[in-house]
Coordinates of C-alpha atoms in Angstrom, one line a residue:
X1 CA 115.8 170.7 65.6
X2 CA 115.8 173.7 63.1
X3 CA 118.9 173.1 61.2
X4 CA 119.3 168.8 61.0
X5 CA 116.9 167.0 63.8
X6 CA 118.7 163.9 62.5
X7 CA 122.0 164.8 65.0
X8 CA 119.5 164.2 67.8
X9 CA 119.2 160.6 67.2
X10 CA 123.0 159.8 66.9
X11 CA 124.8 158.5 69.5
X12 CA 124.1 155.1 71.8
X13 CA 121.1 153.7 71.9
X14 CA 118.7 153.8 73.4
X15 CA 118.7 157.3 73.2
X16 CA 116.3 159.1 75.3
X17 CA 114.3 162.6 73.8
X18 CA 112.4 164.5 76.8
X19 CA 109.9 166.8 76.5
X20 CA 109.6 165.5 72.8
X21 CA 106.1 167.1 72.9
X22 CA 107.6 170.5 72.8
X23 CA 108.8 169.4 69.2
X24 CA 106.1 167.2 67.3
X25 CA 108.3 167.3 64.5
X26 CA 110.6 165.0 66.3
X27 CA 107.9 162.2 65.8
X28 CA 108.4 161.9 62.2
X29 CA 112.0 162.1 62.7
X30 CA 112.5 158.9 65.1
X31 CA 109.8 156.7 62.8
X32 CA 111.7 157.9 60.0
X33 CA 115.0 156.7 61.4
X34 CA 113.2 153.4 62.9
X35 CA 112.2 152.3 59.7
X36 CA 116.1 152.9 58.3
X37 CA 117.2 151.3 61.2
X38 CA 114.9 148.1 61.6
X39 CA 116.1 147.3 65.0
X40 CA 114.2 147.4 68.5
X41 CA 114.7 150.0 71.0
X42 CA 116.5 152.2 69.4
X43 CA 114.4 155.5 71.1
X44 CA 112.8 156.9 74.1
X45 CA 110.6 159.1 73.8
X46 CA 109.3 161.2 77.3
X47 CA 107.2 163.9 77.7
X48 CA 105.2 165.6 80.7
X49 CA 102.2 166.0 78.6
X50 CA 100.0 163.9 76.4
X51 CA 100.3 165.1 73.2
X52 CA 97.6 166.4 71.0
X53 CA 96.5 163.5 68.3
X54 CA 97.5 166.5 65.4
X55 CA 100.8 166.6 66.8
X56 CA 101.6 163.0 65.0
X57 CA 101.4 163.1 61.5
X58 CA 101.7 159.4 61.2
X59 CA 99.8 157.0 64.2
X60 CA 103.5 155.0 64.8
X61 CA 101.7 151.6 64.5
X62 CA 104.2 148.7 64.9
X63 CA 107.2 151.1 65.4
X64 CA 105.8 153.3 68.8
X65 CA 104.7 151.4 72.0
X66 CA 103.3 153.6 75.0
X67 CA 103.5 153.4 78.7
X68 CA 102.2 155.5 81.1
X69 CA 104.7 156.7 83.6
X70 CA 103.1 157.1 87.2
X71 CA 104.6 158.6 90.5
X72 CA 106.7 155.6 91.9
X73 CA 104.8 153.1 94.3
X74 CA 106.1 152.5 97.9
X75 CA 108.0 149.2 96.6
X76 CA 109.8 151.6 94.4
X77 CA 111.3 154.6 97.1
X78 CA 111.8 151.9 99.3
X79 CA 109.0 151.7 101.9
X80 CA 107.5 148.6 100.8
X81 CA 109.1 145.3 101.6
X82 CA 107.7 143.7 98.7
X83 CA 107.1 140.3 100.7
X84 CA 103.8 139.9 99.0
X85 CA 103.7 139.9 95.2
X86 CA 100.3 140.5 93.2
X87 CA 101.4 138.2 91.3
X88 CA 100.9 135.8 94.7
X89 CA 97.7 136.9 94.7
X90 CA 96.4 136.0 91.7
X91 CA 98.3 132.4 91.8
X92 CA 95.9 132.5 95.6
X93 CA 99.4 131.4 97.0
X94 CA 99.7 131.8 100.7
X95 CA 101.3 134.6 101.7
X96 CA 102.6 136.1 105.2
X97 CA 104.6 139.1 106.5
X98 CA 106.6 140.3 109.5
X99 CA 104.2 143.3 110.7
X100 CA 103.9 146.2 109.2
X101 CA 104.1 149.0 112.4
X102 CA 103.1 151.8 110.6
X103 CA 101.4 154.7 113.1
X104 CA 98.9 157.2 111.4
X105 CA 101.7 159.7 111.3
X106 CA 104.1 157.9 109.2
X107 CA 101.1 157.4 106.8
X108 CA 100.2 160.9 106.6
X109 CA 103.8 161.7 105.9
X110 CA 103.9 158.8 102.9
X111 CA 100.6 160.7 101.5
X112 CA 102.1 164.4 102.1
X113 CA 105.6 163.0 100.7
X114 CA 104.1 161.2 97.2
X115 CA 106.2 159.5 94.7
X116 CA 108.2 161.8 93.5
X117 CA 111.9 160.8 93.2
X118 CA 113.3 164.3 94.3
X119 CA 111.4 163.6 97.9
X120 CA 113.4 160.3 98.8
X121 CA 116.1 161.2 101.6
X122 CA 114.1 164.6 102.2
X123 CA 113.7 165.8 105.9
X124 CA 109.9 165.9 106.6
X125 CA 109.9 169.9 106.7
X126 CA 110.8 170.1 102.7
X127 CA 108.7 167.1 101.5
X128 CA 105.7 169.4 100.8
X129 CA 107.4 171.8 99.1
X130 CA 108.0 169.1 95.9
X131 CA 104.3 169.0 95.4
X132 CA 103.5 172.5 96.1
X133 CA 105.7 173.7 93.2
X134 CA 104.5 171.0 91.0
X135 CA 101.4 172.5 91.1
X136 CA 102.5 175.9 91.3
X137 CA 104.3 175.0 87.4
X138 CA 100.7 173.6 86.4
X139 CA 98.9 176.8 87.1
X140 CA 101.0 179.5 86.7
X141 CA 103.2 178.3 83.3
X142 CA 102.1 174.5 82.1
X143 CA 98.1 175.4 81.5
X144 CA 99.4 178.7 79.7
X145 CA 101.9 177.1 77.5
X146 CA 99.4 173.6 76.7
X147 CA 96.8 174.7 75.0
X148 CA 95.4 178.5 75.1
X149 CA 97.5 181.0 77.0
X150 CA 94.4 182.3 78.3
X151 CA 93.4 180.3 81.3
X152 CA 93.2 181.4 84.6
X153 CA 96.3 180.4 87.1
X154 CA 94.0 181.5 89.7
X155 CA 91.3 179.7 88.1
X156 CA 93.1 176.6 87.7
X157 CA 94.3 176.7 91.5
X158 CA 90.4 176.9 92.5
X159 CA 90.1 174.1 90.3
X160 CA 93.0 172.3 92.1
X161 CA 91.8 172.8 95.3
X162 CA 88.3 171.4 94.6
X163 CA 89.3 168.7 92.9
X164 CA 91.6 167.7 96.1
X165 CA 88.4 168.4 98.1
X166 CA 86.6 165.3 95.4
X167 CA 89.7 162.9 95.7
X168 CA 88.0 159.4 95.7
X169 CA 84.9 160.4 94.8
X170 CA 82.4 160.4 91.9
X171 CA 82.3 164.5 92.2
X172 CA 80.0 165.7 88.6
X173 CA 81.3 168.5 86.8
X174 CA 78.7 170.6 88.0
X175 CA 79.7 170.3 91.4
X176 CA 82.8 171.1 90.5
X177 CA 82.0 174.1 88.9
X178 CA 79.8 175.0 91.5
X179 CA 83.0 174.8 94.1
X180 CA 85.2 176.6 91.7
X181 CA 82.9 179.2 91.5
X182 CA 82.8 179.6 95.6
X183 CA 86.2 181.2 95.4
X184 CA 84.4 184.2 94.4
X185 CA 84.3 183.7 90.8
X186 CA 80.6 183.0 90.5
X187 CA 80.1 183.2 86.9
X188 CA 82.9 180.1 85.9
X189 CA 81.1 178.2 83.3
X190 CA 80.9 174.6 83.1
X191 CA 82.2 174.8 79.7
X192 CA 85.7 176.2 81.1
X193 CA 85.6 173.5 84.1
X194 CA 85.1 170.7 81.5
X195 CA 88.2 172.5 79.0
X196 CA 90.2 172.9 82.7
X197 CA 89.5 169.5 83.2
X198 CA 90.7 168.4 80.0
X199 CA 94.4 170.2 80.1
X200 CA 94.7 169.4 83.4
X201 CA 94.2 165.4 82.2
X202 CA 96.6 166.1 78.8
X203 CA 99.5 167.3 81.3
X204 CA 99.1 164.0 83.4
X205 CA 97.6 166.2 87.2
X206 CA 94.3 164.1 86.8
X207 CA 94.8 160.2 86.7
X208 CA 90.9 159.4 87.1
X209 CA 89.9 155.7 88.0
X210 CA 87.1 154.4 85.3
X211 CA 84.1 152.4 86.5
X212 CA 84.3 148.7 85.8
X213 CA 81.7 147.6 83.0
X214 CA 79.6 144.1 84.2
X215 CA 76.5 142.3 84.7
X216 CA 75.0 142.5 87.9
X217 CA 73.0 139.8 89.1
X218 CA 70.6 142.6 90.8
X219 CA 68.2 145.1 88.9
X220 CA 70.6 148.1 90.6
X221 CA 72.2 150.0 88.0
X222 CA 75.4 150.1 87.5
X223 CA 77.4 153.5 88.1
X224 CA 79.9 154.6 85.2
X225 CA 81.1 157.6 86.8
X226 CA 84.4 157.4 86.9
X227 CA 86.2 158.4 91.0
X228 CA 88.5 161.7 90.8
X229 CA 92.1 161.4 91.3
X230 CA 95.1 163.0 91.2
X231 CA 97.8 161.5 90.2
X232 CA 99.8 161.4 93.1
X233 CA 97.5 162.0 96.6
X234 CA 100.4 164.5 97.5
X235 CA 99.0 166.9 94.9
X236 CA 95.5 166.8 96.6
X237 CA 97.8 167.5 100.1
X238 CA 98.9 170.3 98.7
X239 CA 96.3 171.6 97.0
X240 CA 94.4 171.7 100.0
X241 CA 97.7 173.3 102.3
X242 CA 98.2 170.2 104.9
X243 CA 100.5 168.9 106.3
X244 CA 101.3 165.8 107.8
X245 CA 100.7 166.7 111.2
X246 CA 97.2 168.2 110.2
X247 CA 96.3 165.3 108.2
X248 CA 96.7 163.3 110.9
X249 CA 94.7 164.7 112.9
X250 CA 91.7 164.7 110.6
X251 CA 91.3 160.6 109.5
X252 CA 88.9 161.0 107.0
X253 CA 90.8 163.3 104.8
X254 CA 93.8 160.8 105.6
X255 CA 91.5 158.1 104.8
X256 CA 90.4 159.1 101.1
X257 CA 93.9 160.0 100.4
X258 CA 95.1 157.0 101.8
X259 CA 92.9 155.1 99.3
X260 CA 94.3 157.2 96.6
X261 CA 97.9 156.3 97.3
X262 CA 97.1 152.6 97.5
X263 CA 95.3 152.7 94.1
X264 CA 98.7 154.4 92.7
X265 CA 100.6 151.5 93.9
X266 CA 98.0 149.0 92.4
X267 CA 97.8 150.8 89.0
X268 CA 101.6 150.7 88.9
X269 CA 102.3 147.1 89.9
X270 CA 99.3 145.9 87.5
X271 CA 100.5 147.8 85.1
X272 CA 103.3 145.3 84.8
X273 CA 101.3 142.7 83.3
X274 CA 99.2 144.7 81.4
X275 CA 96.7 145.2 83.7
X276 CA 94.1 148.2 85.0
X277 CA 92.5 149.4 88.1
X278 CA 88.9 150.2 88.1
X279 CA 86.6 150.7 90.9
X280 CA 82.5 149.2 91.2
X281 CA 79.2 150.9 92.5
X282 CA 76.1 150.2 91.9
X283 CA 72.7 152.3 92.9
X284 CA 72.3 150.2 95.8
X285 CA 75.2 151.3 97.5
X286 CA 77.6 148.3 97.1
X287 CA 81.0 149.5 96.0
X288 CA 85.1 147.9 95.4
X289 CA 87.2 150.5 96.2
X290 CA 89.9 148.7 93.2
X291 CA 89.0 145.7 90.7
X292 CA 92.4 145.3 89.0
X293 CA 91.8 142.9 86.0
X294 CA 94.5 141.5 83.1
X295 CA 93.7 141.5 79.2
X296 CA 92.6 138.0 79.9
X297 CA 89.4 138.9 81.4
X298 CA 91.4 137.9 85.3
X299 CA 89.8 140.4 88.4
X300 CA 90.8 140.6 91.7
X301 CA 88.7 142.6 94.1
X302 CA 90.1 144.6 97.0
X303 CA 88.8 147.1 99.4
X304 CA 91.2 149.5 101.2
X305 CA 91.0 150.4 105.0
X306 CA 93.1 153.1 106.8
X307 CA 92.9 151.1 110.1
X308 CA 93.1 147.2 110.3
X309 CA 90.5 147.5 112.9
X310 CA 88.1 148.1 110.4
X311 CA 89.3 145.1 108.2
X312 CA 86.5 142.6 109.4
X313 CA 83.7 144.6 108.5
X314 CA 85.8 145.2 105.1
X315 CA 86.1 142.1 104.1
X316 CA 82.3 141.2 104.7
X317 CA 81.4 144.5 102.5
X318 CA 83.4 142.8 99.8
X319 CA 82.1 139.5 99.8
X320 CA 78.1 141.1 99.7
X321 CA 79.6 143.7 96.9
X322 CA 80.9 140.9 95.2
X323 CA 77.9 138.3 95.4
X324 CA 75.8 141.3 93.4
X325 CA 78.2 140.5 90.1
X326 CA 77.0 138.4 87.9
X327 CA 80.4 136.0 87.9
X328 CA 79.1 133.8 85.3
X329 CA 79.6 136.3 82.5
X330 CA 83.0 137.8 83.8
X331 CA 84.1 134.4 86.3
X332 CA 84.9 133.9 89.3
X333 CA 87.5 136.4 90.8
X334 CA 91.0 135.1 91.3
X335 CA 90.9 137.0 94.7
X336 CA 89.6 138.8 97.1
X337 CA 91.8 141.4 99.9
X338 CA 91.5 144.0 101.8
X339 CA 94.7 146.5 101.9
X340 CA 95.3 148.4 105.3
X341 CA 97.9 150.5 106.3
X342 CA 99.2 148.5 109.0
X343 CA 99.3 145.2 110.3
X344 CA 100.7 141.8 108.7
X345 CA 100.0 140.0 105.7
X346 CA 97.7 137.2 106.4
X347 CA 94.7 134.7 104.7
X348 CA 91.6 134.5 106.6
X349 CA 89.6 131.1 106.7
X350 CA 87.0 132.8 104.1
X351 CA 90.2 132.8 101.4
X352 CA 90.2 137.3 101.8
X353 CA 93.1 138.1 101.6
X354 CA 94.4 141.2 104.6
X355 CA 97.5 142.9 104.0
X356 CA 99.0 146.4 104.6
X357 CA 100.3 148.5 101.6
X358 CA 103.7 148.4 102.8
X359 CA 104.2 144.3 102.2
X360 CA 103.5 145.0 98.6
X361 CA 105.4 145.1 95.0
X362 CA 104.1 143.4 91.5

């Protein structure tokens, strides 16, 4: 990079640059060559931080394309059997599945194991360890290096740890700052939670799920808070120091993290066709755990259940959240499901869709 960057980019394409972000320089370089080369994908370009907008001199409209790399879904390590597509769902094809037989200890290890490549083929006792040392890097050398060198590691572990404590919730910052401070730090600011916050989003820890924007056929207001997530729900299980046997025994903390895992898979197969995940609430208590809509205005609506006992009682929640949207300025939505993590893939008379995680791919 010092003497001729240009010697980076020789050699077959498509040639991959990692951790470009370390050199901002190098963005210059590749549009540079781009432009002398006038052929498509001729670089790659990976990094495991967002970069600052002054780090590109030049915006790389028409010659730059971005995609956001996530943890990999269960389709992707191989504990999905992909028998149900989204795709299916939005065509509202009929779908069906050989059960999923998932007890609440293989799902607590799925949530404790994440998507990280590395943990594939790991024994159970060293699946933990891969998220633990993630966010061991993120306090103690990532934050220090992004940014100013100045920040906390302890601090950003309290941070961490509250932050697993608000997975797939609508936690404020003051409450936050409030629980950061509990680790005997009483005089954090909100000001450093907020600039935590922000570094911790920059190096890709925090994947938050935005609030859906719609008319509601009510006079409730609509909630545009947006839920806290990690990006991968093994973070929050290590942030907090579980494992999978004492996640199992405590559902509800397996339940919100459950949710987060399934919202990873539904980011990453919608992100396929362009699509995002959002989530609804409104002031009257009505909520969608996950609206995944297209660029061409397409929703889906899908509530997600730990236990396909509570499935029933889902699936009328949905139906009543969904009756309080005002479908005739956003249409009808192409579907309606609730995602569990057991059971078989099935279509109830009603057209709501049940399924369990595990059945699914894009």
């Amino acid at each position: 990079m010092e003497t001729d960057p240009s010697l980076l980019l020789r050699g077959p394409v498509p040639r991959l640059l990692d951790e470009w972000q370390v050199r901002p320089a190098l963005w210059d370089v590749v549009r540079r060559e781009v432009d002398a080369r006038q052929a498509p994908g001729q670089f790659i370009l990976t990094g495991s931080a967002i970069p600052s907008a002054n780090a590109r001199t030049h915006s790389g409209a028409g010659r730059f394309g971005w995609v956001r790399m996530r943890p990999m879904s269960l389709w992707e390590s191989g504990d999905s059997t992909g028998e149900v597509t989204l795709h299916s769902l939005f065509n509202q094809e009929t779908i069906a599945s050989d059960p999923v037989v998932h007890q609440v200890s293989d799902i607590a290890r799925l949530v404790v194991r994440g998507g990280w490549p590395e943990t594939v083929g790991l024994p159970d006792s060293h699946v933990s360890r891969v998220a633990a040392s993630h966010l061991r890097a993120v306090s103690e050398i990532d934050l220090s290096q992004f940014g100013q060198p100045r920040r906390s590691g302890a601090r950003v572990r309290r941070l961490l740890r509250a932050l697993a404590r608000a997975e797939s919730s609508e936690m404020s910052v003051r409450a936050l700052t409030a629980d950061v401070g509990q680790g005997g730090e009483r005089t954090v600011s909100r000001s450093t939670v907020i600039d935590y916050l922000g570094a911790l989003e920059q190096l890709m820890v925090t994947d938050d799920q935005p609030a859906w924007s719609t008319a509601l056929r009510s006079r409730a207001l609509l909630r545009s808070t947006s839920v806290r997530r990690l990006a991968d729900p093994s973070l929050a299980a290590a942030a907090l120091g579980v494992t999978a046997e004492r996640l199992a025994a405590d559902l509800e903390t397996l339940g919100l993290l459950f949710e987060s895992l399934v919202v990873r898979d539904l980011r990453v197969y919608a992100q396929v066709f362009g699509g995002q995940v959002y989530h609804f609430r409104d002031s009257n208590g009505h909520e969608i755990d996950a609206i995944i809509e297209y660029p061409d205005g397409t929703w889906g609506a899908c509530e997600i259940k730990l236990g396909v006992g509570a499935a029933d009682r889902a699936c009328d929640s949905l139906r009543v959240a969904v009756n309080q949207i005002n479908t005739q300025a956003c249409g009808q939505p192409a579907f309606l499901a609730v995602i569990t993590g057991t059971g078989l893939a099935t279509r109830r008379p009603d057209g709501v869709y049940v399924l369990p995680v595990g059945v699914m791919r894009p």
